[in-house]
Short mmCIF file of C-alpha atoms in Angstrom, two decimals:
data_model
loop_
_atom_site.label_atom_id
_atom_site.label_comp_id
_atom_site.label_asym_id
_atom_site.label_seq_id
_atom_site.Cartn_x
_atom_site.Cartn_y
_atom_site.Cartn_z
CA MET D 1 24.94 14.12 -36.36
CA LYS D 2 22.91 10.82 -35.26
CA THR D 3 22.33 12.45 -31.81
CA PHE D 4 20.94 15.64 -33.17
CA LEU D 5 18.56 13.47 -35.40
CA PHE D 6 17.46 11.32 -32.76
CA GLU D 7 16.84 14.18 -30.42
CA CYS D 8 14.62 15.98 -33.05
CA LYS D 9 12.60 12.59 -34.22
CA LYS D 10 12.43 11.95 -30.39
CA LEU D 11 10.66 15.78 -30.01
CA PHE D 12 8.19 15.23 -33.25
CA ARG D 13 7.22 11.65 -31.76
CA LYS D 14 5.35 13.49 -28.75
CA ARG D 15 1.59 13.64 -28.80
CA LYS D 16 1.57 16.71 -26.56
CA VAL D 17 3.73 18.42 -28.96
CA TRP D 18 1.47 18.02 -31.72
CA THR D 19 -1.70 18.80 -29.99
CA ALA D 20 0.06 22.27 -28.98
CA ALA D 21 0.83 22.95 -32.24
CA ILE D 22 -2.26 22.23 -33.78
CA LEU D 23 -4.43 24.22 -31.13
CA THR D 24 -1.83 27.49 -31.67
CA SER D 25 -2.31 27.06 -35.60
CA ALA D 26 -6.04 26.57 -34.99
CA ALA D 27 -6.34 29.88 -32.86
CA ILE D 28 -4.31 31.72 -35.53
CA ILE D 29 -6.38 30.88 -38.01
CA VAL D 30 -9.71 32.05 -36.25
CA LEU D 31 -7.83 35.14 -35.50
CA TYR D 32 -7.35 35.68 -39.03
CA LEU D 33 -11.22 34.80 -40.14
CA PHE D 34 -12.30 36.92 -37.08
CA PHE D 35 -10.17 40.22 -38.54
CA TYR D 36 -11.50 39.48 -41.97
CA HIS D 37 -15.10 39.16 -41.04
CA THR D 38 -14.73 42.21 -39.02
CA ALA D 39 -13.20 44.14 -41.93
CA GLU D 40 -16.05 42.83 -44.08
CA SER D 41 -18.58 43.59 -41.63
CA ILE D 42 -17.10 47.14 -41.45
CA ARG D 43 -17.15 47.75 -45.24
CA SER D 44 -20.39 46.58 -45.51
CA VAL D 45 -21.39 49.06 -42.67
CA ASN D 46 -19.67 51.80 -44.43
CA SER D 47 -21.56 51.47 -47.51
CA LEU D 48 -25.20 51.47 -45.52
CA LYS D 49 -23.94 55.07 -43.86
CA ALA D 50 -23.36 56.32 -47.12
CA GLU D 51 -26.88 55.04 -48.26
CA GLN D 52 -28.36 56.63 -45.44
CA TYR D 53 -26.41 60.14 -45.89
CA LYS D 54 -27.68 59.81 -49.74
CA ASN D 55 -31.33 59.12 -48.49
CA VAL D 56 -30.79 62.43 -46.31
CA PHE D 57 -29.73 64.58 -49.54
CA THR D 58 -33.06 62.60 -51.21
CA SER D 59 -34.74 64.31 -49.00
CA MET D 60 -33.93 67.19 -49.05
CA SER D 61 -34.29 67.82 -52.63
CA GLU D 62 -37.95 66.50 -52.48
CA GLU D 63 -38.60 69.06 -49.49
CA ALA D 64 -37.08 71.77 -51.71
CA ARG D 65 -39.13 70.80 -54.52
CA THR D 66 -42.52 71.04 -52.35
CA GLU D 67 -41.28 74.35 -50.95
CA ILE D 68 -40.75 75.67 -54.42
CA ALA D 69 -44.01 74.79 -55.37
CA ARG D 70 -45.56 76.69 -52.43
CA SER D 71 -43.09 79.90 -52.90
CA GLU D 72 -44.08 79.94 -56.65
CA ARG D 73 -47.80 80.48 -55.43
CA THR D 74 -47.00 82.72 -53.44
CA GLY D 75 -44.69 84.87 -55.97
CA ASP D 76 -41.67 84.64 -53.69
CA ASP D 77 -39.24 84.73 -56.41
CA SER D 78 -36.16 84.93 -54.14
CA ALA D 79 -36.96 82.14 -51.91
CA VAL D 80 -37.60 80.01 -55.46
CA LYS D 81 -33.85 80.87 -56.67
CA GLY D 82 -32.55 79.87 -53.32
CA LEU D 83 -34.72 76.46 -52.97
CA LYS D 84 -33.03 75.49 -56.84
CA GLU D 85 -30.00 76.02 -55.90
CA ALA D 86 -30.34 73.99 -52.69
CA ILE D 87 -31.66 70.80 -54.83
CA VAL D 88 -28.61 71.28 -57.09
CA ARG D 89 -26.25 71.05 -54.23
CA ALA D 90 -28.33 68.19 -52.68
CA GLU D 91 -28.29 66.43 -56.00
CA LYS D 92 -24.57 66.77 -56.38
CA SER D 93 -24.31 65.43 -52.71
CA GLN D 94 -26.81 62.62 -53.71
CA GLU D 95 -24.63 61.75 -56.73
CA ASN D 96 -21.57 61.89 -54.83
CA TYR D 97 -22.61 59.33 -52.24
CA GLU D 98 -23.95 57.08 -55.11
CA GLN D 99 -20.47 56.49 -56.43
CA LEU D 100 -18.81 56.34 -53.16
CA ILE D 101 -21.46 53.53 -52.66
CA SER D 102 -20.55 51.88 -55.67
CA ASP D 103 -16.64 52.27 -54.92
CA PHE D 104 -16.89 50.48 -51.66
CA GLN D 105 -18.93 47.74 -53.11
CA ASN D 106 -16.47 47.16 -56.05
CA ARG D 107 -13.54 48.04 -53.94
CA SER D 108 -12.27 50.86 -56.39
CA TRP D 109 -10.61 53.05 -54.42
CA LYS D 110 -8.85 55.67 -57.08
CA ARG D 111 -11.70 58.02 -56.59
CA ILE D 112 -12.11 57.98 -53.04
CA TYR D 113 -8.01 58.37 -52.64
CA GLN D 114 -8.24 61.39 -55.09
CA GLN D 115 -11.09 62.97 -53.06
CA ASP D 116 -9.21 62.43 -49.56
CA LEU D 117 -6.02 63.96 -51.36
CA ASP D 118 -8.09 67.45 -52.51
CA PHE D 119 -9.37 67.50 -48.60
CA LEU D 120 -6.30 66.75 -47.17
CA GLU D 121 -4.25 69.65 -49.22
CA ILE D 122 -7.29 72.19 -48.18
CA ALA D 123 -6.73 70.62 -44.55
CA ILE D 124 -2.96 71.13 -44.49
CA ASN D 125 -2.93 74.55 -45.78
CA GLU D 126 -6.08 75.72 -43.24
CA LYS D 127 -4.18 74.40 -40.06
CA GLY D 128 -6.96 73.62 -37.21
CA SER D 129 -9.58 73.50 -39.77
CA THR D 130 -9.84 69.81 -39.53
CA ILE D 131 -11.28 68.73 -36.00
CA ILE D 132 -12.51 65.52 -33.96
CA GLU D 133 -15.04 66.32 -30.97
CA GLU D 134 -13.81 70.15 -31.43
CA GLN D 135 -9.97 69.45 -31.02
CA PRO D 136 -8.35 69.86 -34.06
CA ILE D 137 -6.04 67.00 -36.07
CA ASN D 138 -2.46 67.70 -35.51
CA ASP D 139 -0.42 68.54 -38.83
CA PHE D 140 2.18 65.51 -38.72
CA THR D 141 -0.91 63.43 -38.79
CA LEU D 142 -2.81 64.89 -41.99
CA ARG D 143 0.88 64.77 -43.71
CA ALA D 144 1.27 61.42 -43.27
CA THR D 145 -2.14 60.56 -44.33
CA LYS D 146 -1.71 62.66 -47.31
CA ILE D 147 1.76 60.81 -48.52
CA GLU D 148 0.03 57.30 -47.20
CA LYS D 149 -3.18 58.16 -49.73
CA GLU D 150 -0.31 59.30 -52.64
CA TRP D 151 1.69 56.04 -52.03
CA LEU D 152 -1.63 53.68 -52.07
CA LEU D 153 -2.81 56.00 -55.34
CA LYS D 154 0.41 55.70 -57.16
CA ARG D 155 0.73 51.72 -56.82
CA ASN D 156 -3.31 51.42 -57.03
CA LEU D 157 -3.23 49.30 -53.74
CA ASP D 158 -5.91 48.43 -51.46
CA PRO D 159 -6.30 50.12 -48.54
CA LEU D 160 -7.14 48.75 -44.61
CA ILE D 161 -10.31 49.26 -43.89
CA GLN D 162 -11.66 52.00 -41.15
CA GLN D 163 -14.93 52.59 -39.87
CA THR D 164 -15.72 55.77 -41.61
CA VAL D 165 -17.09 57.25 -44.98
CA TYR D 166 -14.98 60.12 -44.95
CA THR D 167 -11.19 60.64 -44.76
CA ALA D 168 -9.37 57.37 -43.62
CA TYR D 169 -6.93 59.12 -41.38
CA LEU D 170 -3.52 57.19 -40.80
CA PRO D 171 -3.14 57.46 -36.06
CA THR D 172 0.26 58.46 -35.66
CA ILE D 173 2.29 59.11 -32.29
CA TYR D 174 2.05 62.93 -32.64
CA ASP D 175 -2.02 62.41 -31.72
CA THR D 176 -2.56 64.07 -28.61
CA PHE D 177 -6.50 64.11 -28.18
CA THR D 178 -8.52 63.97 -24.75
CA GLY D 179 -11.58 63.05 -23.49
CA LYS D 180 -14.43 62.24 -26.26
CA ALA D 181 -11.95 62.64 -28.74
CA VAL D 182 -9.84 59.92 -27.73
CA GLU D 183 -12.73 57.33 -28.10
CA GLU D 184 -13.60 58.74 -31.65
CA TRP D 185 -10.25 58.98 -32.74
CA LYS D 186 -9.64 55.53 -31.95
CA LYS D 187 -12.68 54.04 -33.30
CA ILE D 188 -12.24 55.98 -36.57
CA THR D 189 -8.74 54.94 -37.14
CA THR D 190 -8.27 51.38 -36.23
CA ARG D 191 -7.78 49.21 -39.14
CA TYR D 192 -8.83 46.22 -39.85
CA ALA D 193 -7.54 43.87 -42.75
CA GLU D 194 -9.13 41.45 -45.26
CA THR D 195 -5.58 40.41 -46.83
CA GLY D 196 -2.42 38.46 -45.46
CA VAL D 197 -0.40 41.39 -45.62
CA GLY D 198 -2.69 43.49 -43.88
CA PHE D 199 -3.43 41.29 -41.23
CA THR D 200 0.19 40.35 -40.62
CA TYR D 201 1.19 44.13 -40.66
CA THR D 202 -1.73 44.92 -38.46
CA MET D 203 -0.85 42.07 -35.82
CA MET D 204 2.81 42.91 -35.87
CA SER D 205 2.08 46.43 -34.33
CA LYS D 206 0.53 44.55 -31.28
CA TYR D 207 3.73 42.63 -29.85
CA TYR D 208 2.61 39.69 -32.24
CA LEU D 209 6.04 38.64 -33.07
CA PRO D 210 7.21 38.02 -29.53
CA LEU D 211 4.13 36.34 -28.45
CA LEU D 212 4.25 33.59 -31.02
CA GLY D 213 8.07 33.24 -30.22
CA LEU D 214 6.90 32.53 -26.58
CA ILE D 215 4.62 30.16 -28.02
CA SER D 216 7.33 28.15 -30.54
CA CYS D 217 9.19 27.85 -27.22
CA PHE D 218 6.33 26.23 -25.04
CA VAL D 219 5.70 23.92 -27.92
CA PHE D 220 9.29 22.92 -28.91
CA GLY D 221 11.61 24.08 -26.19
CA ASN D 222 10.75 21.73 -23.66
CA GLY D 223 13.59 18.82 -24.74
CA PHE D 224 15.62 19.21 -21.49
CA SER D 225 12.97 19.52 -18.77
CA SER D 226 11.31 16.71 -19.85
CA GLN D 227 14.49 14.60 -20.10
CA MET D 228 15.05 15.52 -16.62
CA ASN D 229 11.62 14.91 -14.86
CA ARG D 230 11.40 12.02 -12.85
CA LYS D 231 9.15 10.15 -15.14
CA GLU D 232 11.09 10.19 -18.23
CA ARG D 233 14.68 10.58 -16.81
CA GLY D 234 16.27 10.62 -20.26
CA LEU D 235 19.13 12.70 -19.45
CA HIS D 236 20.08 10.12 -16.66
CA PHE D 237 19.91 7.25 -19.45
CA ALA D 238 21.97 9.39 -21.84
CA MET D 239 24.56 10.13 -18.87
CA THR D 240 25.14 5.82 -19.06
CA GLN D 241 25.86 5.79 -22.55
CA PRO D 242 29.13 7.02 -24.60
CA VAL D 243 28.03 10.11 -25.98
CA ARG D 244 29.71 13.65 -24.76
CA LYS D 245 28.24 16.18 -22.56
CA THR D 246 29.44 18.57 -25.52
CA THR D 247 27.32 16.41 -28.28
CA LEU D 248 24.25 15.86 -25.81
CA PHE D 249 23.93 19.52 -24.84
CA THR D 250 24.76 20.53 -28.87
CA ALA D 251 21.80 17.83 -30.01
CA ASN D 252 19.06 19.06 -27.57
CA TYR D 253 19.79 22.52 -27.73
CA GLY D 254 20.41 22.32 -31.46
CA SER D 255 17.04 20.28 -31.88
CA ALA D 256 15.08 22.74 -30.01
CA ILE D 257 16.51 25.90 -31.82
CA ILE D 258 15.60 24.24 -35.42
CA SER D 259 12.13 23.19 -33.82
CA VAL D 260 11.34 26.58 -32.56
CA VAL D 261 12.28 28.72 -35.26
CA GLY D 262 10.55 26.43 -38.07
CA PHE D 263 7.37 26.40 -35.57
CA PHE D 264 7.82 30.28 -35.64
CA LEU D 265 8.33 30.84 -39.06
CA PHE D 266 5.19 28.75 -39.88
CA LEU D 267 2.95 30.59 -37.56
CA THR D 268 4.16 33.90 -39.29
CA GLY D 269 3.30 32.66 -42.50
CA LEU D 270 0.43 30.98 -41.71
CA PRO D 271 -1.95 33.96 -42.43
CA PHE D 272 -0.61 34.32 -45.83
CA LEU D 273 -1.77 30.73 -46.39
CA CYS D 274 -5.37 31.64 -45.37
CA SER D 275 -5.35 34.67 -47.22
CA LEU D 276 -5.11 32.63 -50.34
CA LEU D 277 -8.67 31.15 -49.39
CA THR D 278 -10.61 34.63 -48.61
CA LYS D 279 -9.10 37.99 -50.74
CA GLY D 280 -5.50 36.91 -51.32
CA ILE D 281 -2.00 37.55 -49.86
CA GLY D 282 -2.24 41.44 -50.60
CA SER D 283 0.64 43.92 -51.69
CA PHE D 284 3.93 43.33 -50.28
CA GLN D 285 4.43 46.96 -51.57
CA PHE D 286 1.83 48.42 -48.75
CA PRO D 287 3.23 51.55 -47.26
CA VAL D 288 4.56 51.57 -43.64
CA LEU D 289 5.08 54.76 -41.78
CA VAL D 290 8.66 55.45 -40.51
CA TYR D 291 9.07 58.57 -38.34
CA GLU D 292 12.18 60.43 -38.76
CA GLY D 293 11.85 62.41 -35.02
CA GLY D 294 12.74 65.91 -34.34
CA LYS D 295 15.84 67.92 -33.39
CA GLU D 296 17.27 67.63 -29.78
CA ASN D 297 16.85 70.74 -27.89
CA PRO D 298 20.24 72.94 -27.47
CA PHE D 299 19.22 74.00 -23.92
CA GLY D 300 18.88 70.32 -22.64
CA SER D 301 17.07 67.08 -23.48
CA GLU D 302 14.92 67.83 -20.60
CA PHE D 303 13.15 70.07 -23.19
CA ASN D 304 12.94 67.66 -26.13
CA ALA D 305 9.74 67.75 -27.48
CA LEU D 306 7.99 66.30 -30.81
CA ASN D 307 6.84 68.80 -32.75
CA PRO D 308 3.91 67.97 -35.61
CA GLU D 309 4.85 70.45 -37.90
CA THR D 310 8.62 70.62 -38.83
CA ASP D 311 9.26 66.98 -37.34
CA LEU D 312 10.03 64.39 -40.66
CA PHE D 313 9.08 60.99 -41.70
CA HIS D 314 8.97 58.78 -45.00
CA PHE D 315 7.34 55.30 -45.97
CA ILE D 316 8.74 52.11 -46.92
CA PRO D 317 7.00 48.84 -48.29
CA PHE D 318 5.90 46.34 -46.23
CA GLN D 319 8.48 44.10 -47.96
CA THR D 320 11.24 45.89 -46.31
CA TYR D 321 9.56 45.98 -42.73
CA PHE D 322 8.78 42.22 -43.00
CA LEU D 323 12.08 40.86 -43.57
CA LYS D 324 13.72 42.93 -40.81
CA ALA D 325 10.80 41.90 -38.46
CA LEU D 326 11.50 38.46 -39.30
CA VAL D 327 15.30 39.08 -38.80
CA LEU D 328 14.38 40.72 -35.36
CA GLY D 329 11.80 38.41 -34.69
CA VAL D 330 13.78 34.91 -35.22
CA LEU D 331 16.73 36.50 -33.05
CA LEU D 332 14.26 37.46 -30.01
CA THR D 333 13.01 34.04 -30.58
CA LEU D 334 16.02 32.53 -29.66
CA VAL D 335 16.66 34.76 -26.91
CA LEU D 336 13.39 33.74 -25.46
CA LEU D 337 14.53 30.58 -25.95
CA GLY D 338 17.55 30.86 -24.25
CA LEU D 339 16.07 32.17 -21.22
CA TYR D 340 13.21 29.51 -21.64
CA THR D 341 15.86 27.12 -21.63
CA LEU D 342 17.77 28.02 -18.47
CA TYR D 343 14.45 27.95 -16.25
CA SER D 344 13.34 24.50 -17.52
CA LEU D 345 16.78 23.19 -16.42
CA LEU D 346 16.14 24.78 -13.57
CA ILE D 347 12.45 23.96 -12.86
CA LYS D 348 11.70 20.90 -14.73
CA SER D 349 7.77 22.55 -15.26
CA ALA D 350 6.68 23.69 -18.68
CA ILE D 351 3.89 26.03 -17.60
CA GLY D 352 6.20 27.39 -15.06
CA THR D 353 8.77 27.67 -17.44
CA LEU D 354 6.70 29.65 -19.65
CA VAL D 355 5.22 31.88 -16.94
CA LEU D 356 8.69 32.57 -15.86
CA THR D 357 10.08 33.45 -19.20
CA GLY D 358 7.08 35.52 -20.20
CA GLY D 359 7.33 37.27 -16.57
CA THR D 360 11.05 38.03 -16.70
CA ALA D 361 10.79 39.66 -20.46
CA ALA D 362 7.93 41.49 -19.59
CA VAL D 363 9.84 43.01 -16.18
CA GLY D 364 13.17 43.67 -18.43
CA TRP D 365 10.97 45.57 -20.79
CA ILE D 366 8.95 47.50 -18.45
CA LEU D 367 11.99 48.64 -16.17
CA LEU D 368 14.75 49.12 -19.05
CA LYS D 369 12.84 49.69 -22.14
CA THR D 370 14.54 53.07 -22.11
CA SER D 371 18.11 51.55 -22.82
CA PRO D 372 18.57 50.47 -26.45
CA TYR D 373 21.31 47.87 -25.28
CA ASN D 374 18.23 45.92 -23.18
CA PRO D 375 17.64 42.77 -25.15
CA PHE D 376 13.84 42.89 -23.97
CA THR D 377 13.43 46.61 -25.74
CA TYR D 378 13.06 44.53 -28.77
CA LEU D 379 9.91 42.87 -27.83
CA ASP D 380 8.34 46.03 -29.36
CA ILE D 381 9.70 45.22 -33.15
CA HIS D 382 7.37 47.55 -34.43
CA GLY D 383 8.32 50.69 -32.40
CA VAL D 384 12.02 49.81 -33.21
CA LEU D 385 11.53 49.70 -37.06
CA ASN D 386 9.05 52.44 -37.50
CA GLY D 387 11.14 54.54 -35.53
CA THR D 388 8.40 55.40 -32.35
CA LEU D 389 11.43 54.29 -29.98
CA ALA D 390 14.07 56.48 -31.37
CA ALA D 391 11.63 59.42 -32.29
CA GLU D 392 10.23 59.63 -28.50
CA ALA D 393 13.67 58.90 -26.97
CA PHE D 394 15.49 61.24 -28.91
CA ASN D 395 17.94 58.72 -29.83
CA PRO D 396 18.62 57.18 -33.15
CA ALA D 397 20.59 54.14 -31.48
CA PHE D 398 16.68 52.59 -31.03
CA SER D 399 17.60 50.70 -34.91
CA PHE D 400 17.36 47.64 -36.62
CA GLU D 401 21.15 47.48 -36.62
CA SER D 402 21.31 47.63 -32.94
CA GLY D 403 18.59 45.47 -32.33
CA VAL D 404 20.69 42.60 -34.23
CA GLY D 405 23.62 43.30 -32.45
CA VAL D 406 22.12 43.07 -29.01
CA LEU D 407 20.08 40.13 -29.81
CA ALA D 408 22.53 38.31 -31.28
CA VAL D 409 25.06 38.77 -28.24
CA THR D 410 22.72 38.13 -25.89
CA VAL D 411 21.95 34.66 -27.89
CA ILE D 412 25.53 33.75 -27.22
CA VAL D 413 25.16 34.64 -23.46
CA PHE D 414 22.27 32.57 -23.09
CA LEU D 415 23.87 29.67 -25.10
CA THR D 416 27.18 29.83 -22.69
CA ILE D 417 24.99 30.01 -19.67
CA ASN D 418 22.78 27.17 -20.63
CA PHE D 419 25.75 24.95 -21.45
CA LEU D 420 27.54 25.74 -17.86
CA VAL D 421 24.06 24.87 -15.94
CA PHE D 422 23.87 21.93 -18.07
CA GLN D 423 27.44 20.91 -17.25
CA TRP D 424 26.76 21.29 -13.63
CA LEU D 425 23.40 19.30 -13.78
CA SER D 426 25.52 16.72 -15.57
CA ARG D 427 27.62 16.35 -12.99
CA ARG D 428 25.14 15.96 -10.33
CA VAL D 429 23.01 13.26 -12.46
CA ALA D 430 26.25 11.53 -12.95
#
């Protein structure tokens, strides 16, 4: 225990460690503030667009009234009747946009959700009627968007911000747009967050946790390499002391695990702390889409295909998603630490170790991502938890439970390998 505490104290006394930790924390704070201000900007733009649309209908009403006066002078009663009906429709639309502007500004979403649900009910029943750049929105996306709106409405939750004044669709893996529709769809479905929950969920879908794990290894995982370089020669000195090699390894590796995992959890929770100064943490009941996939084709796996009309899905609260993501994130960080430690024992360069660790993980994911028993498959934590990997591969083995098992075994394997390498290097030093 004394050796362990000594290694922890030695690690936290290093100026480089604190500098890297502070810079990393600052980068995440800046990233959160960027997303927050982007969301605020988009919300303001949506209000301005609604204002422009309202002005269009106001102009239409004024023009119609001018035409009525002309038609009355010429005695065209039929035209007068049609123009009066047009005025009623324009004024109704004008009122709707005025209410929409008020809702955007006051963050009142209930009426917006209800309007979206009414529209989506029609869109689902009239298949192919809702289009983006002349390409229909698939049935799965419409159904998923509808259930998400119902979830938000029932629990009175704020949405993530999207760049549209119309229905804010939920993008899914079933979207198969081409050409200009791809760009337009991405534009109106990209989501931005104002709260800590929203930011964390948005970033978790973009390999955020693996990146935090790798950064944590770089900041706090260099205990072995720093002791073995020519300047410090800490390991050489330790070998002359009455300390067992096993104790020395356990102290170094244990201090690395505690500090790396601790820093990883701190970075994960940092956006929640930042959000207390802006729009708040948000609700942990926010809905997360989970794909259930489709049925395998009886004629062979080569004929398997996702079916947007029959494939099923469900939603889980962010709370459930977040806890599972944390478990996988911690285990994945320990895997990366094991790989990082192995390289640091061999090459003794922090930058080189970082590059090799990241490169190995990326190559392992690219080459073997179709296997649920490849630990680097679980770099895509979001794809595992929301069912994307299982649905696309028609393989339920891509699951949280499989991830925990595979990553835990890999952690033990790396622990064993690192201990053996450490023993070998210790004999050389001695």
